[in-house]
mmCIF file of C-alpha atoms in Angstrom:
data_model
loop_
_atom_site.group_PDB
_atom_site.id
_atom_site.type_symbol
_atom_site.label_atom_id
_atom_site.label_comp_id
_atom_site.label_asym_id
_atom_site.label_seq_id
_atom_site.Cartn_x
_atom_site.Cartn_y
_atom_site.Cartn_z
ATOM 1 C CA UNK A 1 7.116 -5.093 -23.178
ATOM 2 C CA UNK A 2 4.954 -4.071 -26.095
ATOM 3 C CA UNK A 3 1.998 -1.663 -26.167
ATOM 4 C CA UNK A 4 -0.351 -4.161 -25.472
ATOM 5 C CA UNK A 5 1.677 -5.586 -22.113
ATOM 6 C CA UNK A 6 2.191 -1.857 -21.264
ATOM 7 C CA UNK A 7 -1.758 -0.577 -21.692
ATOM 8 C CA UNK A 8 -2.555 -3.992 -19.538
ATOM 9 C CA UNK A 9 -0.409 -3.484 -16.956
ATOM 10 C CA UNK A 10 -1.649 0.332 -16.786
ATOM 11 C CA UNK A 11 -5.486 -0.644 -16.839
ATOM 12 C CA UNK A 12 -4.507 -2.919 -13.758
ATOM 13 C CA UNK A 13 -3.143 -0.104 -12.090
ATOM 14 C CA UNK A 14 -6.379 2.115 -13.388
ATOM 15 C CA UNK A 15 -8.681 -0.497 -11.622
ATOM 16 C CA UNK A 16 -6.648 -1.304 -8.756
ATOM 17 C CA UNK A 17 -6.399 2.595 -8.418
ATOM 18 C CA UNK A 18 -10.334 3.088 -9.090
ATOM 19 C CA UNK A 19 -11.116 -0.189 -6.285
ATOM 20 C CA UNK A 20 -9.276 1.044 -4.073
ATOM 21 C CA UNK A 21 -10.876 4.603 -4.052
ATOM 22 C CA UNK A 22 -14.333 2.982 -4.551
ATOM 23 C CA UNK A 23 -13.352 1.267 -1.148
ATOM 24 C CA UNK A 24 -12.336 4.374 0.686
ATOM 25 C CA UNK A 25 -15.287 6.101 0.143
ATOM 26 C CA UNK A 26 -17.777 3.820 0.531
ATOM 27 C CA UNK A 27 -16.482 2.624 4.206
ATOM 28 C CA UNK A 28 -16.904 6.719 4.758
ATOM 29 C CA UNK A 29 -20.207 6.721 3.879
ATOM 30 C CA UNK A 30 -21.131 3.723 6.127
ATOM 31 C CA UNK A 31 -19.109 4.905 8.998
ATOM 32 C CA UNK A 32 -19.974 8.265 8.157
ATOM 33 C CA UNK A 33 -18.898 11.273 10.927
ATOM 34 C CA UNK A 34 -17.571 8.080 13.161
ATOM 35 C CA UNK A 35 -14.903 7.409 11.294
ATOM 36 C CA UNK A 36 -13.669 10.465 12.469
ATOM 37 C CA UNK A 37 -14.256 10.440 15.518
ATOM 38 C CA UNK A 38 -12.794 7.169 16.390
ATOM 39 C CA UNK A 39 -9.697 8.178 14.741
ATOM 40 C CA UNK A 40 -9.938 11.435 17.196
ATOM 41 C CA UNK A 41 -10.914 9.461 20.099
ATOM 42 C CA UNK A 42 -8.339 6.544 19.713
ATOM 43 C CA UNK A 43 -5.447 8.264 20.107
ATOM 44 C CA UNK A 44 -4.431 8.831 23.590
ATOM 45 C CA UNK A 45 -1.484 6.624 23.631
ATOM 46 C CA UNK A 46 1.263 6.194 20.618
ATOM 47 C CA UNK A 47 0.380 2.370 20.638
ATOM 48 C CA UNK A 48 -3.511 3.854 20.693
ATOM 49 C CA UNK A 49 -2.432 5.672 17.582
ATOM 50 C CA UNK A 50 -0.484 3.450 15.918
ATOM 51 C CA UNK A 51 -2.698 0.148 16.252
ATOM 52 C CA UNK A 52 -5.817 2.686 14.753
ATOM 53 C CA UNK A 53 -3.231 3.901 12.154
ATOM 54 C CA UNK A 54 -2.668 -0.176 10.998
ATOM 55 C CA UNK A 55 -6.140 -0.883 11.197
ATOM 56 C CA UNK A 56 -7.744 1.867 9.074
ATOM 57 C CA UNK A 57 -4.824 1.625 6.455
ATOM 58 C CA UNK A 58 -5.525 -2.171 6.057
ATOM 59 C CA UNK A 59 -9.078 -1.243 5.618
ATOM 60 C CA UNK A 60 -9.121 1.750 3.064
ATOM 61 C CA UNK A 61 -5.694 -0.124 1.462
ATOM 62 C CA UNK A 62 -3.907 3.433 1.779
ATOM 63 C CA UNK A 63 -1.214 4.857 3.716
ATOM 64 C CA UNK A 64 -1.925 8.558 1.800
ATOM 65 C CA UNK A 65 -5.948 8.544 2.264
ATOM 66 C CA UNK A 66 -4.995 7.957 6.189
ATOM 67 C CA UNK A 67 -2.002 10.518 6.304
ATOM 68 C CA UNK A 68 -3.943 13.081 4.756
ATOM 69 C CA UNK A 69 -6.818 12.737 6.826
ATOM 70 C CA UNK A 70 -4.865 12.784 9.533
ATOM 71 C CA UNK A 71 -3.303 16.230 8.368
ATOM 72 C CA UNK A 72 -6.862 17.476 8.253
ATOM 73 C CA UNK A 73 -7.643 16.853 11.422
ATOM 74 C CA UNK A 74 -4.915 18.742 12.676
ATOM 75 C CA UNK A 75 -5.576 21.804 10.794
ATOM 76 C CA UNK A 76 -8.989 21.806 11.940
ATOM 77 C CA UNK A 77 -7.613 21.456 15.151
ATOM 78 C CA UNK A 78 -9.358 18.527 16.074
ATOM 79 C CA UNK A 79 -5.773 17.100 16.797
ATOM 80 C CA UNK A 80 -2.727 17.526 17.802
ATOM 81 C CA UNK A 81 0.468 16.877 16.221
ATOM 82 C CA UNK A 82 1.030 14.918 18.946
ATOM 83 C CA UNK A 83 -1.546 12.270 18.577
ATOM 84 C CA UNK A 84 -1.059 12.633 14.623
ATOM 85 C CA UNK A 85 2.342 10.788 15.102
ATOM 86 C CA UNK A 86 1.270 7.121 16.430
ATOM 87 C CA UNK A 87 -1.425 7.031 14.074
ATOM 88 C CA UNK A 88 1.443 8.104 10.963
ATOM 89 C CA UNK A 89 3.582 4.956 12.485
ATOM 90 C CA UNK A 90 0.845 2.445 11.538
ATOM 91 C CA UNK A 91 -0.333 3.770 8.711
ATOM 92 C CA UNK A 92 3.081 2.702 7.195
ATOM 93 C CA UNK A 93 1.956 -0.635 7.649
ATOM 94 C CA UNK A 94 0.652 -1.880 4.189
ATOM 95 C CA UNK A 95 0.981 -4.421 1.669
ATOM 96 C CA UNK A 96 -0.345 -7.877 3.216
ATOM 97 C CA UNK A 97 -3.886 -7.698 1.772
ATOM 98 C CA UNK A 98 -2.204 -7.666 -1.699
ATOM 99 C CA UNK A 99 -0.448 -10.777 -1.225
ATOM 100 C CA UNK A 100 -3.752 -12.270 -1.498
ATOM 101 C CA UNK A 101 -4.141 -11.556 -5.077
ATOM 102 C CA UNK A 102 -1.593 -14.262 -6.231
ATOM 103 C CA UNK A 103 -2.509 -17.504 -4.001
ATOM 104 C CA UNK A 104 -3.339 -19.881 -6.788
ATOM 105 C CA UNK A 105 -4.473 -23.458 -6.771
ATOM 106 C CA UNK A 106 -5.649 -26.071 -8.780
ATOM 107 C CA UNK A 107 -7.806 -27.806 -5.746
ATOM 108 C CA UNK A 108 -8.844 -27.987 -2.306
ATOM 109 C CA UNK A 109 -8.414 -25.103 -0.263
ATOM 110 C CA UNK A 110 -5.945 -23.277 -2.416
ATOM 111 C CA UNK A 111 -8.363 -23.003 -5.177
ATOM 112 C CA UNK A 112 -10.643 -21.677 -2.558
ATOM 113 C CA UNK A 113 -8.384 -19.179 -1.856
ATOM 114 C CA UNK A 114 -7.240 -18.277 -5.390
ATOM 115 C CA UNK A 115 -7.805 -14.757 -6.785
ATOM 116 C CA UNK A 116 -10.390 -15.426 -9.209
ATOM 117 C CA UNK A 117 -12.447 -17.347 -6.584
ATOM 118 C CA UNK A 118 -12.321 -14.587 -3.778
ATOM 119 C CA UNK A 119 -12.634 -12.121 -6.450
ATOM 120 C CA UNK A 120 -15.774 -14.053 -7.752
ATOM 121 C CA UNK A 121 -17.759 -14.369 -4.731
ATOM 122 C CA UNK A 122 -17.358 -11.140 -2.798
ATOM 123 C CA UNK A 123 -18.133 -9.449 -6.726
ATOM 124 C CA UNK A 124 -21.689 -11.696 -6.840
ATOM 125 C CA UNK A 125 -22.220 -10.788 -3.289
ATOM 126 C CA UNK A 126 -21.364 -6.988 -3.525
ATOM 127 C CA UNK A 127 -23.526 -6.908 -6.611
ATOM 128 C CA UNK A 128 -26.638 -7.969 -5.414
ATOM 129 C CA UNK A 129 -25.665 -5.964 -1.809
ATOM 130 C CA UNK A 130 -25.657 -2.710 -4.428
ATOM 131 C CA UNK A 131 -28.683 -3.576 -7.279
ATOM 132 C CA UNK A 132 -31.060 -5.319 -4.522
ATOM 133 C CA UNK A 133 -31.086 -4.003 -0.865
ATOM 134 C CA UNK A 134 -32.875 -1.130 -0.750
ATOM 135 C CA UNK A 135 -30.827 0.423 2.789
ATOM 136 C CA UNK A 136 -28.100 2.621 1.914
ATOM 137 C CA UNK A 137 -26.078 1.235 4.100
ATOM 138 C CA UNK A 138 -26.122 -1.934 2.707
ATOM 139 C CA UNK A 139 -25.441 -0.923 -0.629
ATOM 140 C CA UNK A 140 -22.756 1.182 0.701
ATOM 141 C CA UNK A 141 -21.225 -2.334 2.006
ATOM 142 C CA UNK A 142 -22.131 -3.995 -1.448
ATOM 143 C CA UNK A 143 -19.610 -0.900 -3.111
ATOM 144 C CA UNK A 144 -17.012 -1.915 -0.540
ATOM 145 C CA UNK A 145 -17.154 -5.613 -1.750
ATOM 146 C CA UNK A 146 -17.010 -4.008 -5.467
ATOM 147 C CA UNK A 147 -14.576 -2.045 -4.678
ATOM 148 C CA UNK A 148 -12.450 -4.900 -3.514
ATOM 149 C CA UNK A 149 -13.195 -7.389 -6.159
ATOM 150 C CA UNK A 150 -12.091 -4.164 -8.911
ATOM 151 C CA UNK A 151 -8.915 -4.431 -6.575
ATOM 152 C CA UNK A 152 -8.314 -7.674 -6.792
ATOM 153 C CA UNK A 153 -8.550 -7.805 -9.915
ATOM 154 C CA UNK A 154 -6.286 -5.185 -11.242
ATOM 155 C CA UNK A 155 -3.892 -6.437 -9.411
ATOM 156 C CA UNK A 156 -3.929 -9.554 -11.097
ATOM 157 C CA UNK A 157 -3.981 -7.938 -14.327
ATOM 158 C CA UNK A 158 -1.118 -6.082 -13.300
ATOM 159 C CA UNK A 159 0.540 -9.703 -12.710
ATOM 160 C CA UNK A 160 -0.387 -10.779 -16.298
ATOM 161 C CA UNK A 161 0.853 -7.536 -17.641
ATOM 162 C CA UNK A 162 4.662 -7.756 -16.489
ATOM 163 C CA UNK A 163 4.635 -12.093 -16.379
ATOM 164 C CA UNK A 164 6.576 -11.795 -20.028
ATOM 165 C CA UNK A 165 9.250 -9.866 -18.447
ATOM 166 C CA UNK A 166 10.649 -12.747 -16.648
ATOM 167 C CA UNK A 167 12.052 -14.515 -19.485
ATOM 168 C CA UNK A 168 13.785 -10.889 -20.799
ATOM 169 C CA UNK A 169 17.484 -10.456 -19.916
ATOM 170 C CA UNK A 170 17.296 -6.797 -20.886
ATOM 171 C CA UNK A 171 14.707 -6.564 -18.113
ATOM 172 C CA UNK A 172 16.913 -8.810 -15.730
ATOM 173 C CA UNK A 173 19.751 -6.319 -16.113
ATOM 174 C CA UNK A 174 17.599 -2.878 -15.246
ATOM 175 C CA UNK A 175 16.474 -4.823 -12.060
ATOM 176 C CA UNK A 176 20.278 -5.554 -11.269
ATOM 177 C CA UNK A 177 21.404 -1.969 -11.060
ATOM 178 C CA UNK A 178 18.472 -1.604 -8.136
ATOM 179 C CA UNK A 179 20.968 -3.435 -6.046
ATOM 180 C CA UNK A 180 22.544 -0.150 -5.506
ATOM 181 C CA UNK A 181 20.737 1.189 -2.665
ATOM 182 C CA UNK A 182 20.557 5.195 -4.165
ATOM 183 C CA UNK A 183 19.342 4.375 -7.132
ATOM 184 C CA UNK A 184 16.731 1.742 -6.205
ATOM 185 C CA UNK A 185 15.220 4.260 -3.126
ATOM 186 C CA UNK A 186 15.298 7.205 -5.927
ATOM 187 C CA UNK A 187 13.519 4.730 -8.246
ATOM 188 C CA UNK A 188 10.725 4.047 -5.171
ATOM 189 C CA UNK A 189 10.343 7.617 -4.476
ATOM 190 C CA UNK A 190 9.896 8.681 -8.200
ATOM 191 C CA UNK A 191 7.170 5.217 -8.931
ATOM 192 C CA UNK A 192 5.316 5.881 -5.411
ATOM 193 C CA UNK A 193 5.098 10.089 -6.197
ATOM 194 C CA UNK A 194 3.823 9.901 -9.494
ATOM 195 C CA UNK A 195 0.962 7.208 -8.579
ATOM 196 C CA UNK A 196 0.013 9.070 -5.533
ATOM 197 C CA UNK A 197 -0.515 5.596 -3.476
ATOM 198 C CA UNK A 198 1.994 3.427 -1.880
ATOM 199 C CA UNK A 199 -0.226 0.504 -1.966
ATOM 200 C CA UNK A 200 -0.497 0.504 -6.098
ATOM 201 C CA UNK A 201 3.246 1.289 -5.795
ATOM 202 C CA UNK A 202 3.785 -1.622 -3.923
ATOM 203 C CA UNK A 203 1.534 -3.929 -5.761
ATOM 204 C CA UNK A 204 3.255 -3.641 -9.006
ATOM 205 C CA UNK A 205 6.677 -4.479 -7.238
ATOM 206 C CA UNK A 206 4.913 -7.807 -5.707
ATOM 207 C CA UNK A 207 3.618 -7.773 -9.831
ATOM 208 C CA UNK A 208 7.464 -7.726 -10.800
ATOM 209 C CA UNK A 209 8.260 -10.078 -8.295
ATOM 210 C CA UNK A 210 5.800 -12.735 -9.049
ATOM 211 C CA UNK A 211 7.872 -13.642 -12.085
ATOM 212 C CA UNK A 212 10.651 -13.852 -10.219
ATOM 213 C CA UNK A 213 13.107 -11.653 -11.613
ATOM 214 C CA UNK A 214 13.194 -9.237 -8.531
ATOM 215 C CA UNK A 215 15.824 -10.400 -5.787
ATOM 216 C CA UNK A 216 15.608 -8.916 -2.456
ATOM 217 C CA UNK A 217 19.122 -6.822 -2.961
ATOM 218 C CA UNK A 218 17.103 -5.310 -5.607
ATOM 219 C CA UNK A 219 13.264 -5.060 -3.433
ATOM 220 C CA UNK A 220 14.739 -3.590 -0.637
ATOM 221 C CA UNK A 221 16.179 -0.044 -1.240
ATOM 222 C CA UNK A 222 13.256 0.229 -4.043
ATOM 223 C CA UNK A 223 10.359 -0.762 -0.553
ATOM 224 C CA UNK A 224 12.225 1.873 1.609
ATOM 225 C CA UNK A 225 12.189 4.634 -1.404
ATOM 226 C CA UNK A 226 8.251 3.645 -1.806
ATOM 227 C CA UNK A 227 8.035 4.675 1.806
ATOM 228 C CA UNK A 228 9.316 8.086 1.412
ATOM 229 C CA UNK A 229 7.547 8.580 -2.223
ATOM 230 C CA UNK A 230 3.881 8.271 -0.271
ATOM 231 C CA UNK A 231 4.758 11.266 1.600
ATOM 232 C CA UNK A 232 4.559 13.441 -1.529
ATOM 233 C CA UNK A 233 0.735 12.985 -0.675
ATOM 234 C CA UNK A 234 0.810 14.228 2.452
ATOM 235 C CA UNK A 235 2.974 17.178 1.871
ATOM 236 C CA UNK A 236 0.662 18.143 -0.993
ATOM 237 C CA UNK A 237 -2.554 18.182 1.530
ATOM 238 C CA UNK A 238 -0.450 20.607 3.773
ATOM 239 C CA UNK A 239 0.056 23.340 1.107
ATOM 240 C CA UNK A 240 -2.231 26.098 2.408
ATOM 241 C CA UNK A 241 -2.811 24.410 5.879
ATOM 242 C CA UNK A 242 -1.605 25.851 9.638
ATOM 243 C CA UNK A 243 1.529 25.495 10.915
ATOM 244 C CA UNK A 244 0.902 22.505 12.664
ATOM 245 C CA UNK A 245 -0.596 20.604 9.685
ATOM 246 C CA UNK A 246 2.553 21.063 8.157
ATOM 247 C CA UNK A 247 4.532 19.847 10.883
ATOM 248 C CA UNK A 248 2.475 16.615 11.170
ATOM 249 C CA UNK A 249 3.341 16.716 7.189
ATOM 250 C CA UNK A 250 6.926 16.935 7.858
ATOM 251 C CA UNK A 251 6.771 14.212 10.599
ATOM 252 C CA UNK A 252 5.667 12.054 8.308
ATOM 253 C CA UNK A 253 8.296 12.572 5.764
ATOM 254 C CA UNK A 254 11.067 13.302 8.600
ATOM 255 C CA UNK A 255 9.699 9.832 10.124
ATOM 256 C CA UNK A 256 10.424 7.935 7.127
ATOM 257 C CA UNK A 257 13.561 9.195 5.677
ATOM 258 C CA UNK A 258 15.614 8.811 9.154
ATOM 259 C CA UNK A 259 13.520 5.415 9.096
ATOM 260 C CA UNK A 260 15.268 4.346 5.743
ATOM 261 C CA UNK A 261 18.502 6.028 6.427
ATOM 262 C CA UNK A 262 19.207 4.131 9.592
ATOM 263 C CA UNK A 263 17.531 0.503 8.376
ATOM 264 C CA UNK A 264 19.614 0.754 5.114
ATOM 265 C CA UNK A 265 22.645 1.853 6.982
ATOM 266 C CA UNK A 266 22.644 -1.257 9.468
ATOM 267 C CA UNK A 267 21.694 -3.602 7.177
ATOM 268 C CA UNK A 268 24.632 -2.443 4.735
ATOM 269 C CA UNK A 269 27.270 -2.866 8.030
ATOM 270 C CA UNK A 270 25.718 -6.281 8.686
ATOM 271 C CA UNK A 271 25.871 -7.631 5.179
ATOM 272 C CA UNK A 272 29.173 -6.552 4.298
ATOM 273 C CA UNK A 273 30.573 -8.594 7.946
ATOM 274 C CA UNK A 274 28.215 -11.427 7.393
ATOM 275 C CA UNK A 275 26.584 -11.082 3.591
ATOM 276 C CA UNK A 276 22.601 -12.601 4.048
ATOM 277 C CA UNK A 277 22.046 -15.403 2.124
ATOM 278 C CA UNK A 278 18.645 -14.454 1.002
ATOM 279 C CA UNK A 279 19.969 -11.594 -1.002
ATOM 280 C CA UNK A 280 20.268 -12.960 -4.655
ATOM 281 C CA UNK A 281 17.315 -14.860 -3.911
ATOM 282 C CA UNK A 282 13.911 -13.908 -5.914
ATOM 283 C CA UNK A 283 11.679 -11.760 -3.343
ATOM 284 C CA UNK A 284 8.603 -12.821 -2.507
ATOM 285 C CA UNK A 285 5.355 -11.208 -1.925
ATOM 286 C CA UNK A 286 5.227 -12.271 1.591
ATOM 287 C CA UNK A 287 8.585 -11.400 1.499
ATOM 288 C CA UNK A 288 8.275 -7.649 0.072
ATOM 289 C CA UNK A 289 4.913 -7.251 2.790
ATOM 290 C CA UNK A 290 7.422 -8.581 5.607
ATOM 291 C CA UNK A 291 10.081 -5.937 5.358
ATOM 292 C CA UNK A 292 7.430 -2.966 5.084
ATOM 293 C CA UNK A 293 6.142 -4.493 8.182
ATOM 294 C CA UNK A 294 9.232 -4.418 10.069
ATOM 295 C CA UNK A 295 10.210 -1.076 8.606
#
């Protein structure tokens, strides 16, 4: 990649970054004190906490806003550990909504669907929302659609950034040592700490895979890494916090490194009796949002 591919693909990850933050805090400031207390209220049962853990995540696009909050909430003492964990569970669940910024099409319903069509309308729409209604709350909503279109469309210049890369060998052969399952979770871990979001860390691997040069031996251990790397977040938040802050902190992390240690584990005994065809097979993005789903 040369400067230019490599300032791209970071701008992509500036907006998606900046979208994504632009959405989080403008669904706070419609929901305003609600938001928290629905996410207080919703948790008397695990499957309570982890179907309001899924649904928030897929709203505010990230696991660490959620996790954090959560951690808050605790320390306040507004919650208990206990209730923190089911909401933890879901908020692992991420990466569909950015499948949607690579369905292309050159007619019909797929070019209805395509990014620069979504990212189009819901822009014009969340524009006028913002400059024109004079409610707060409505403008609030019109930042939310802003805040997804900026989304949408870093991650497709993310996509446009790394699309060379497929036709590099040198780049094929850095991908193939991923297929080693320490080095491509220590790889995850590193990517998703330093960006501070699991969902931008995730992104750029569906980015990667979009050209097709990532296989699934190679997405796998690097998706399970990404899932402990978004607890450096978390574990940040707690520094200075009560004991039980930094328990639900360390449930988090404990909750996802067992997670990958066992999944990894079974899925290495299985493939070695049966070997899974799908392995040297280019992962897709439904593919990579599949097995963080299941994780």
């Amino acid at each position: 990649m040369g400067v230019t591919s490599i300032l791209s693909l970071l701008s992509g990850v500036a907006l998606f970054l900046y979208g994504m933050s632009v959405m989080g805090d403008s669904l706070k400031k419609v929901a305003g004190n609600k938001l928290e207390l629905i996410l207080y209220k919703l948790t008397s049962t695990p499957l309570k906490g982890i179907l309001l853990g899924t649904a928030v995540t897929a709203i505010i696009q990230s696991s660490s806003a959620t996790t954090v909050m959560v951690v808050g909430f605790v320390n306040s003492g507004m919650m208990k550990v206990a209730q923190s964990i089911g909401i933890i569970m879901g908020a692992n669940i991420t990466g569909w909504i950015l499948c949607l910024s690579y369905i292309e099409g050159s007619g019909g319903i797929a070019q209805l669907l395509s990014t620069a069509t979504i990212s189009a309308v819901v822009a014009i729409i969340g524009i006028v929302f913002r400059m024109v209604m004079k409610k707060d709350s409505y403008r609030h909503v019109g930042e939310i659609m802003l805040g997804f279109a900026i989304l949408m469309f870093g991650m497709q210049t993310m996509s446009g950034a790394v699309a060379p890369l497929k036709d590099s060998e040198t780049f094929r052969s850095m991908l193939t040592m991923f297929t080693n399952p320490a080095a491509g979770i220590l790889v995850g871990i590193l990517f998703t700490a330093v960006l501070q979001s699991a969902s931008a860390s995730v992104g750029i691997l569906q980015a990667l895979a979009s050209t097709g040069a990532v296989s699934y031996g190679s997405a796998i251990p690097i998706i399970m890494g990404q899932n402990i790397g978004t607890c450096v977040t978390a574990m940040i938040s707690s520094v200075g916090a009560n004991k039980n802050a930094k328990r639900t902190a360390v449930v988090h992390l404990t909750f996802n490194i067992i997670g990958t240690a066992v999944i990894l584990t079974v899925f290495c005994i299985v493939n070695s009796l049966i070997h899974f065809s799908f392995i040297d097979e280019s992962a897709s993005l439904l593919g990579i949002a599949v097995i963080h789903s299941l994780f």
